[in-house]
């Protein structure tokens, strides 16, 4: 079957370091266009062959020789940009978070359903080896009823909070060119997909209710940054598990071990390692104490092409799943609706914070669930 002709939109660090190299390595893709609104990032050395560069996304969507959009932008509109592509009849493989508003989640769902195009979210941590092992433990009932699931993403990244809009380069706050970057403006709790996606896969569940809480702005660690140091979402799932998940991007944290997870059930408990020298641990009822476990990020069954693809070999899997869905109709494990399950609770956690930490119901985007009035308009 012919290669998927893909345009990569958003030429920041993620596209340059991972997507563009991987799309050349994995059979079945041909990059046919590149786009970024910042022309200084139109670097012809990114590919070993010539492709057209575009500044305006609408021009890419108008190209008849583009089958699919690889969406690697950081923008409050990244959900809307995905919906625009689906509405233009393009398949979409989009970076996380899927969207930053519930209206955009609905737009993606309705546009994918109407167009029949593939929408795939590039959330890769659900492919980690230990996630599969934990899923099997939960599915086999060995942990009993999981009552508590925790996740956190603490990644100290003060250097990406100001950007020169002309060159696209991150600059210090004191630089006269400095403007707040989207990483600065985004509520930190929006960046929960790497916690929600793997843990909802482990639990085979979705969130139905959320409450958010935040420390104040500006940051205590970096007063020049108008972002809270810590945001927390407390959530309840359809299957009656409580999730406690937190995000922090400006508070100092050791390099590495940014993600941490824990499950407690009526018959046992598992937890990820706290430090590089630490081990993941497990306890089952009847054991005297927690024991070390040998779970890894890397999967034991990783094909050679996955090894070294990024994030514990996981980056490879979303591209292969997208390719097989577009070319062969292979159903996506992280389908359209599960993708929205990784975004909507995070969006509503920020809404809850903005409204004084009130509890909010999380919509179910599936066709057999009740759709709220106005959903057909993305509202
Ligand atoms: N899955 C992962 O592990 C992972 C890791 C890093 C980043 N990401 C995600 O990848 C995406 C890109 O991250 P990044 O670090 O490269 O961000 P970045 O800010 O460095 O780059 C994003 C680029 O998108 C461009 N852009 C924004 N809106 C645009 C538009 N309408 N049209 C054209 N270009 C536009 C910007 O000019 C910028 O150059 C984000 O969604 C981020 O959350 C995911």
mmCIF file of C-alpha atoms in Angstrom, residues 17-289:
data_model
loop_
_atom_site.group_PDB
_atom_site.id
_atom_site.type_symbol
_atom_site.label_atom_id
_atom_site.label_comp_id
_atom_site.label_asym_id
_atom_site.label_seq_id
_atom_site.Cartn_x
_atom_site.Cartn_y
_atom_site.Cartn_z
ATOM 1 C CA UNK A 17 13.772 15.801 17.859
ATOM 2 C CA UNK A 18 11.208 12.996 17.529
ATOM 3 C CA UNK A 19 8.490 13.235 14.890
ATOM 4 C CA UNK A 20 10.512 14.157 11.820
ATOM 5 C CA UNK A 21 13.234 11.522 12.498
ATOM 6 C CA UNK A 22 10.654 8.828 13.375
ATOM 7 C CA UNK A 23 8.438 9.499 10.355
ATOM 8 C CA UNK A 24 11.484 8.877 8.169
ATOM 9 C CA UNK A 25 12.428 5.689 10.041
ATOM 10 C CA UNK A 26 9.041 3.988 10.257
ATOM 11 C CA UNK A 27 7.945 2.513 6.907
ATOM 12 C CA UNK A 28 4.650 3.791 5.529
ATOM 13 C CA UNK A 29 5.069 7.561 5.817
ATOM 14 C CA UNK A 30 6.357 10.284 3.528
ATOM 15 C CA UNK A 31 6.626 13.825 4.859
ATOM 16 C CA UNK A 32 5.354 16.058 2.037
ATOM 17 C CA UNK A 33 5.020 19.453 3.753
ATOM 18 C CA UNK A 34 6.212 21.278 6.866
ATOM 19 C CA UNK A 35 4.486 24.187 8.580
ATOM 20 C CA UNK A 36 5.157 26.617 11.396
ATOM 21 C CA UNK A 37 3.840 30.113 11.873
ATOM 22 C CA UNK A 38 7.394 31.144 12.840
ATOM 23 C CA UNK A 39 9.330 31.266 9.568
ATOM 24 C CA UNK A 40 12.685 31.242 11.385
ATOM 25 C CA UNK A 41 11.932 27.558 12.092
ATOM 26 C CA UNK A 42 11.649 26.685 8.383
ATOM 27 C CA UNK A 43 14.958 24.852 8.409
ATOM 28 C CA UNK A 44 15.643 22.992 5.154
ATOM 29 C CA UNK A 45 18.198 20.707 6.803
ATOM 30 C CA UNK A 46 15.428 18.909 8.727
ATOM 31 C CA UNK A 47 14.829 16.540 5.810
ATOM 32 C CA UNK A 48 17.260 15.027 3.296
ATOM 33 C CA UNK A 49 14.926 16.065 0.441
ATOM 34 C CA UNK A 50 13.038 19.226 -0.514
ATOM 35 C CA UNK A 51 9.506 19.851 0.728
ATOM 36 C CA UNK A 52 7.453 23.039 0.696
ATOM 37 C CA UNK A 53 7.257 25.048 3.922
ATOM 38 C CA UNK A 54 4.101 26.854 4.980
ATOM 39 C CA UNK A 55 3.429 29.583 7.503
ATOM 40 C CA UNK A 56 -0.356 29.398 7.304
ATOM 41 C CA UNK A 57 -2.067 26.200 8.469
ATOM 42 C CA UNK A 58 -5.051 26.832 6.161
ATOM 43 C CA UNK A 59 -2.713 26.528 3.165
ATOM 44 C CA UNK A 60 -1.634 23.057 4.337
ATOM 45 C CA UNK A 61 -5.230 21.922 4.784
ATOM 46 C CA UNK A 62 -5.964 23.026 1.210
ATOM 47 C CA UNK A 63 -3.268 20.723 -0.258
ATOM 48 C CA UNK A 64 -4.806 17.804 -2.144
ATOM 49 C CA UNK A 65 -1.605 15.738 -1.939
ATOM 50 C CA UNK A 66 -1.674 15.668 1.903
ATOM 51 C CA UNK A 67 -3.468 12.658 3.441
ATOM 52 C CA UNK A 68 -2.665 13.339 7.077
ATOM 53 C CA UNK A 69 -1.592 16.029 9.513
ATOM 54 C CA UNK A 70 1.008 15.399 12.212
ATOM 55 C CA UNK A 71 0.035 18.064 14.724
ATOM 56 C CA UNK A 72 2.931 19.074 16.958
ATOM 57 C CA UNK A 73 1.894 22.581 17.891
ATOM 58 C CA UNK A 74 1.666 24.032 21.357
ATOM 59 C CA UNK A 75 -1.356 26.243 21.362
ATOM 60 C CA UNK A 76 -4.572 26.884 23.224
ATOM 61 C CA UNK A 77 -6.145 26.038 19.847
ATOM 62 C CA UNK A 78 -4.491 22.664 19.281
ATOM 63 C CA UNK A 79 -7.837 20.869 19.627
ATOM 64 C CA UNK A 80 -9.453 23.274 17.157
ATOM 65 C CA UNK A 81 -6.548 22.764 14.744
ATOM 66 C CA UNK A 82 -7.126 18.994 14.882
ATOM 67 C CA UNK A 83 -10.844 19.488 14.229
ATOM 68 C CA UNK A 84 -10.087 21.832 11.307
ATOM 69 C CA UNK A 85 -7.970 19.099 9.707
ATOM 70 C CA UNK A 86 -10.618 16.410 10.180
ATOM 71 C CA UNK A 87 -13.224 18.772 8.714
ATOM 72 C CA UNK A 88 -10.884 19.252 5.729
ATOM 73 C CA UNK A 89 -10.846 15.456 5.242
ATOM 74 C CA UNK A 90 -7.348 14.848 6.625
ATOM 75 C CA UNK A 91 -6.408 12.095 9.063
ATOM 76 C CA UNK A 92 -4.877 13.494 12.238
ATOM 77 C CA UNK A 93 -2.134 12.253 14.538
ATOM 78 C CA UNK A 94 -2.022 14.892 17.271
ATOM 79 C CA UNK A 95 0.304 15.555 20.139
ATOM 80 C CA UNK A 96 -0.936 15.817 23.707
ATOM 81 C CA UNK A 97 -2.958 17.401 25.206
ATOM 82 C CA UNK A 98 -5.716 16.619 22.712
ATOM 83 C CA UNK A 99 -7.497 19.919 23.423
ATOM 84 C CA UNK A 100 -7.715 22.760 25.906
ATOM 85 C CA UNK A 101 -11.489 23.254 25.899
ATOM 86 C CA UNK A 102 -14.493 20.934 26.115
ATOM 87 C CA UNK A 103 -15.942 22.641 23.034
ATOM 88 C CA UNK A 104 -12.843 21.577 21.072
ATOM 89 C CA UNK A 105 -13.145 17.997 22.378
ATOM 90 C CA UNK A 106 -16.678 17.899 20.958
ATOM 91 C CA UNK A 107 -15.503 19.426 17.675
ATOM 92 C CA UNK A 108 -12.850 16.691 17.305
ATOM 93 C CA UNK A 109 -15.318 13.910 18.104
ATOM 94 C CA UNK A 110 -18.008 15.162 15.739
ATOM 95 C CA UNK A 111 -15.564 15.962 12.934
ATOM 96 C CA UNK A 112 -13.967 12.505 13.167
ATOM 97 C CA UNK A 113 -17.348 10.772 13.249
ATOM 98 C CA UNK A 114 -18.677 12.776 10.285
ATOM 99 C CA UNK A 115 -15.568 12.602 8.115
ATOM 100 C CA UNK A 116 -14.653 8.990 8.858
ATOM 101 C CA UNK A 117 -11.046 10.184 9.106
ATOM 102 C CA UNK A 118 -8.713 8.724 11.727
ATOM 103 C CA UNK A 119 -8.014 10.799 14.821
ATOM 104 C CA UNK A 120 -5.116 9.371 16.842
ATOM 105 C CA UNK A 121 -3.600 10.906 19.944
ATOM 106 C CA UNK A 122 0.175 10.549 20.290
ATOM 107 C CA UNK A 123 -0.031 9.672 23.984
ATOM 108 C CA UNK A 124 2.688 7.120 24.285
ATOM 109 C CA UNK A 125 3.128 6.323 27.991
ATOM 110 C CA UNK A 126 0.225 3.866 27.866
ATOM 111 C CA UNK A 127 2.581 1.645 25.819
ATOM 112 C CA UNK A 128 5.103 1.313 28.653
ATOM 113 C CA UNK A 129 5.925 -2.188 29.844
ATOM 114 C CA UNK A 130 4.853 -1.650 33.453
ATOM 115 C CA UNK A 131 1.522 -0.168 32.347
ATOM 116 C CA UNK A 132 0.717 -3.432 30.572
ATOM 117 C CA UNK A 133 1.824 -5.438 33.644
ATOM 118 C CA UNK A 134 -0.353 -3.347 35.975
ATOM 119 C CA UNK A 135 -3.304 -3.620 33.598
ATOM 120 C CA UNK A 136 -3.020 -7.405 33.725
ATOM 121 C CA UNK A 137 -2.814 -7.341 37.546
ATOM 122 C CA UNK A 138 -5.986 -5.246 37.749
ATOM 123 C CA UNK A 139 -7.850 -7.236 35.077
ATOM 124 C CA UNK A 140 -7.054 -10.536 36.795
ATOM 125 C CA UNK A 141 -8.411 -9.181 40.091
ATOM 126 C CA UNK A 142 -5.127 -9.597 41.960
ATOM 127 C CA UNK A 143 -5.329 -6.074 43.431
ATOM 128 C CA UNK A 144 -9.025 -6.451 44.278
ATOM 129 C CA UNK A 145 -11.143 -3.333 43.750
ATOM 130 C CA UNK A 146 -8.759 -0.444 43.093
ATOM 131 C CA UNK A 147 -9.913 2.357 45.394
ATOM 132 C CA UNK A 148 -7.063 4.854 44.881
ATOM 133 C CA UNK A 149 -4.914 5.644 41.859
ATOM 134 C CA UNK A 150 -2.270 8.371 41.990
ATOM 135 C CA UNK A 151 -0.175 9.950 39.283
ATOM 136 C CA UNK A 152 2.055 12.976 39.098
ATOM 137 C CA UNK A 153 4.084 14.801 36.493
ATOM 138 C CA UNK A 154 6.679 17.056 38.125
ATOM 139 C CA UNK A 155 9.053 18.303 35.420
ATOM 140 C CA UNK A 156 11.167 21.332 36.292
ATOM 141 C CA UNK A 157 11.106 23.395 33.084
ATOM 142 C CA UNK A 158 11.497 27.108 33.970
ATOM 143 C CA UNK A 159 13.533 27.705 30.787
ATOM 144 C CA UNK A 160 10.597 27.271 28.371
ATOM 145 C CA UNK A 161 8.328 29.899 29.900
ATOM 146 C CA UNK A 162 9.409 32.879 27.738
ATOM 147 C CA UNK A 163 9.861 32.899 23.980
ATOM 148 C CA UNK A 164 11.084 35.256 21.304
ATOM 149 C CA UNK A 165 8.069 35.346 18.942
ATOM 150 C CA UNK A 166 10.266 36.131 15.922
ATOM 151 C CA UNK A 167 12.790 33.294 16.195
ATOM 152 C CA UNK A 168 10.661 30.863 18.232
ATOM 153 C CA UNK A 169 13.617 30.466 20.657
ATOM 154 C CA UNK A 170 13.060 30.283 24.396
ATOM 155 C CA UNK A 171 14.677 33.249 26.156
ATOM 156 C CA UNK A 172 15.081 34.372 29.801
ATOM 157 C CA UNK A 173 12.369 36.554 31.331
ATOM 158 C CA UNK A 174 14.811 39.467 31.375
ATOM 159 C CA UNK A 175 15.333 39.369 27.595
ATOM 160 C CA UNK A 176 13.674 42.407 25.960
ATOM 161 C CA UNK A 177 12.180 40.067 23.312
ATOM 162 C CA UNK A 178 10.581 37.783 25.941
ATOM 163 C CA UNK A 179 6.884 37.013 25.641
ATOM 164 C CA UNK A 180 5.150 34.373 27.787
ATOM 165 C CA UNK A 181 5.211 31.037 25.941
ATOM 166 C CA UNK A 182 2.175 28.750 25.791
ATOM 167 C CA UNK A 183 3.956 26.558 28.344
ATOM 168 C CA UNK A 184 3.742 29.632 30.617
ATOM 169 C CA UNK A 185 0.086 30.403 29.913
ATOM 170 C CA UNK A 186 -1.298 26.838 30.054
ATOM 171 C CA UNK A 187 -2.822 25.820 33.396
ATOM 172 C CA UNK A 188 -0.348 23.117 34.517
ATOM 173 C CA UNK A 189 -3.170 20.662 35.257
ATOM 174 C CA UNK A 190 -4.050 20.612 31.528
ATOM 175 C CA UNK A 191 -0.904 18.533 31.045
ATOM 176 C CA UNK A 192 -2.336 15.365 32.596
ATOM 177 C CA UNK A 193 -2.480 13.048 29.555
ATOM 178 C CA UNK A 194 0.648 11.144 30.583
ATOM 179 C CA UNK A 195 -0.980 10.354 33.911
ATOM 180 C CA UNK A 196 -4.591 9.855 32.862
ATOM 181 C CA UNK A 197 -3.917 7.877 29.709
ATOM 182 C CA UNK A 198 -1.804 5.065 31.209
ATOM 183 C CA UNK A 199 -3.790 4.836 34.449
ATOM 184 C CA UNK A 200 -7.183 4.801 32.693
ATOM 185 C CA UNK A 201 -5.771 2.012 30.508
ATOM 186 C CA UNK A 202 -4.675 0.124 33.640
ATOM 187 C CA UNK A 203 -8.121 0.584 35.202
ATOM 188 C CA UNK A 204 -10.082 0.240 31.922
ATOM 189 C CA UNK A 205 -12.161 3.159 33.143
ATOM 190 C CA UNK A 206 -13.083 6.806 32.568
ATOM 191 C CA UNK A 207 -13.398 9.831 34.837
ATOM 192 C CA UNK A 208 -16.903 11.056 35.681
ATOM 193 C CA UNK A 209 -16.237 13.835 38.199
ATOM 194 C CA UNK A 210 -13.359 16.194 38.980
ATOM 195 C CA UNK A 211 -12.330 18.845 41.515
ATOM 196 C CA UNK A 212 -9.177 20.917 41.029
ATOM 197 C CA UNK A 213 -6.994 22.832 43.452
ATOM 198 C CA UNK A 214 -4.034 25.124 42.860
ATOM 199 C CA UNK A 215 -1.379 27.095 44.658
ATOM 200 C CA UNK A 216 -1.394 30.793 43.801
ATOM 201 C CA UNK A 217 0.381 32.728 41.067
ATOM 202 C CA UNK A 218 3.097 33.774 40.597
ATOM 203 C CA UNK A 219 5.332 30.789 41.263
ATOM 204 C CA UNK A 220 7.019 30.784 44.687
ATOM 205 C CA UNK A 221 10.104 29.169 43.110
ATOM 206 C CA UNK A 222 10.235 31.592 40.144
ATOM 207 C CA UNK A 223 8.334 34.818 40.907
ATOM 208 C CA UNK A 224 8.941 36.003 37.323
ATOM 209 C CA UNK A 225 6.645 33.189 36.112
ATOM 210 C CA UNK A 226 2.904 33.712 36.446
ATOM 211 C CA UNK A 227 2.184 30.012 36.816
ATOM 212 C CA UNK A 228 1.299 28.148 40.029
ATOM 213 C CA UNK A 229 3.954 25.742 41.309
ATOM 214 C CA UNK A 230 1.406 22.993 41.935
ATOM 215 C CA UNK A 231 -2.027 21.957 40.702
ATOM 216 C CA UNK A 232 -3.955 18.870 41.790
ATOM 217 C CA UNK A 233 -6.991 17.113 40.349
ATOM 218 C CA UNK A 234 -9.117 14.836 42.498
ATOM 219 C CA UNK A 235 -11.293 12.638 40.323
ATOM 220 C CA UNK A 236 -13.811 9.807 40.548
ATOM 221 C CA UNK A 237 -14.180 7.157 37.865
ATOM 222 C CA UNK A 238 -17.229 5.337 36.532
ATOM 223 C CA UNK A 239 -15.839 2.184 38.156
ATOM 224 C CA UNK A 240 -15.599 3.901 41.588
ATOM 225 C CA UNK A 241 -11.885 4.580 41.901
ATOM 226 C CA UNK A 242 -10.574 7.872 43.272
ATOM 227 C CA UNK A 243 -7.724 9.417 41.265
ATOM 228 C CA UNK A 244 -5.349 11.967 42.762
ATOM 229 C CA UNK A 245 -3.156 13.472 40.069
ATOM 230 C CA UNK A 246 -0.839 16.474 40.212
ATOM 231 C CA UNK A 247 1.268 18.535 37.819
ATOM 232 C CA UNK A 248 4.104 20.972 38.423
ATOM 233 C CA UNK A 249 6.452 22.567 35.879
ATOM 234 C CA UNK A 250 8.236 25.395 37.685
ATOM 235 C CA UNK A 251 9.026 23.910 41.091
ATOM 236 C CA UNK A 252 12.519 22.345 41.338
ATOM 237 C CA UNK A 253 12.512 18.556 41.008
ATOM 238 C CA UNK A 254 15.353 16.065 40.458
ATOM 239 C CA UNK A 255 16.196 15.501 36.789
ATOM 240 C CA UNK A 256 14.370 12.368 35.608
ATOM 241 C CA UNK A 257 11.673 10.358 37.396
ATOM 242 C CA UNK A 258 9.199 13.024 36.422
ATOM 243 C CA UNK A 259 6.300 10.611 36.399
ATOM 244 C CA UNK A 260 5.135 8.620 39.408
ATOM 245 C CA UNK A 261 2.148 6.322 39.806
ATOM 246 C CA UNK A 262 0.516 4.274 42.564
ATOM 247 C CA UNK A 263 -2.538 2.001 42.821
ATOM 248 C CA UNK A 264 -4.118 0.763 46.050
ATOM 249 C CA UNK A 265 -6.801 -1.898 45.966
ATOM 250 C CA UNK A 266 -8.731 -4.044 48.411
ATOM 251 C CA UNK A 267 -6.268 -6.880 47.860
ATOM 252 C CA UNK A 268 -2.956 -5.204 47.091
ATOM 253 C CA UNK A 269 -0.906 -2.259 46.029
ATOM 254 C CA UNK A 270 1.634 -1.335 43.340
ATOM 255 C CA UNK A 271 3.808 1.736 43.051
ATOM 256 C CA UNK A 272 6.338 3.143 40.627
ATOM 257 C CA UNK A 273 9.888 3.955 41.760
ATOM 258 C CA UNK A 274 10.564 7.290 43.462
ATOM 259 C CA UNK A 275 14.214 7.720 42.375
ATOM 260 C CA UNK A 276 16.642 6.254 39.843
ATOM 261 C CA UNK A 277 18.228 4.016 42.510
ATOM 262 C CA UNK A 278 14.816 2.896 43.748
ATOM 263 C CA UNK A 279 12.655 -0.022 42.543
ATOM 264 C CA UNK A 280 8.962 -0.273 41.741
ATOM 265 C CA UNK A 281 7.156 -2.145 44.512
ATOM 266 C CA UNK A 282 4.198 -4.469 44.991
ATOM 267 C CA UNK A 283 2.268 -5.772 47.963
ATOM 268 C CA UNK A 284 -0.489 -8.373 47.928
ATOM 269 C CA UNK A 285 -2.684 -9.138 50.951
ATOM 270 C CA UNK A 286 -0.915 -11.703 53.129
ATOM 271 C CA UNK A 287 2.619 -10.484 52.321
ATOM 272 C CA UNK A 288 4.486 -9.011 55.314
ATOM 273 C CA UNK A 289 5.582 -5.932 53.385
#
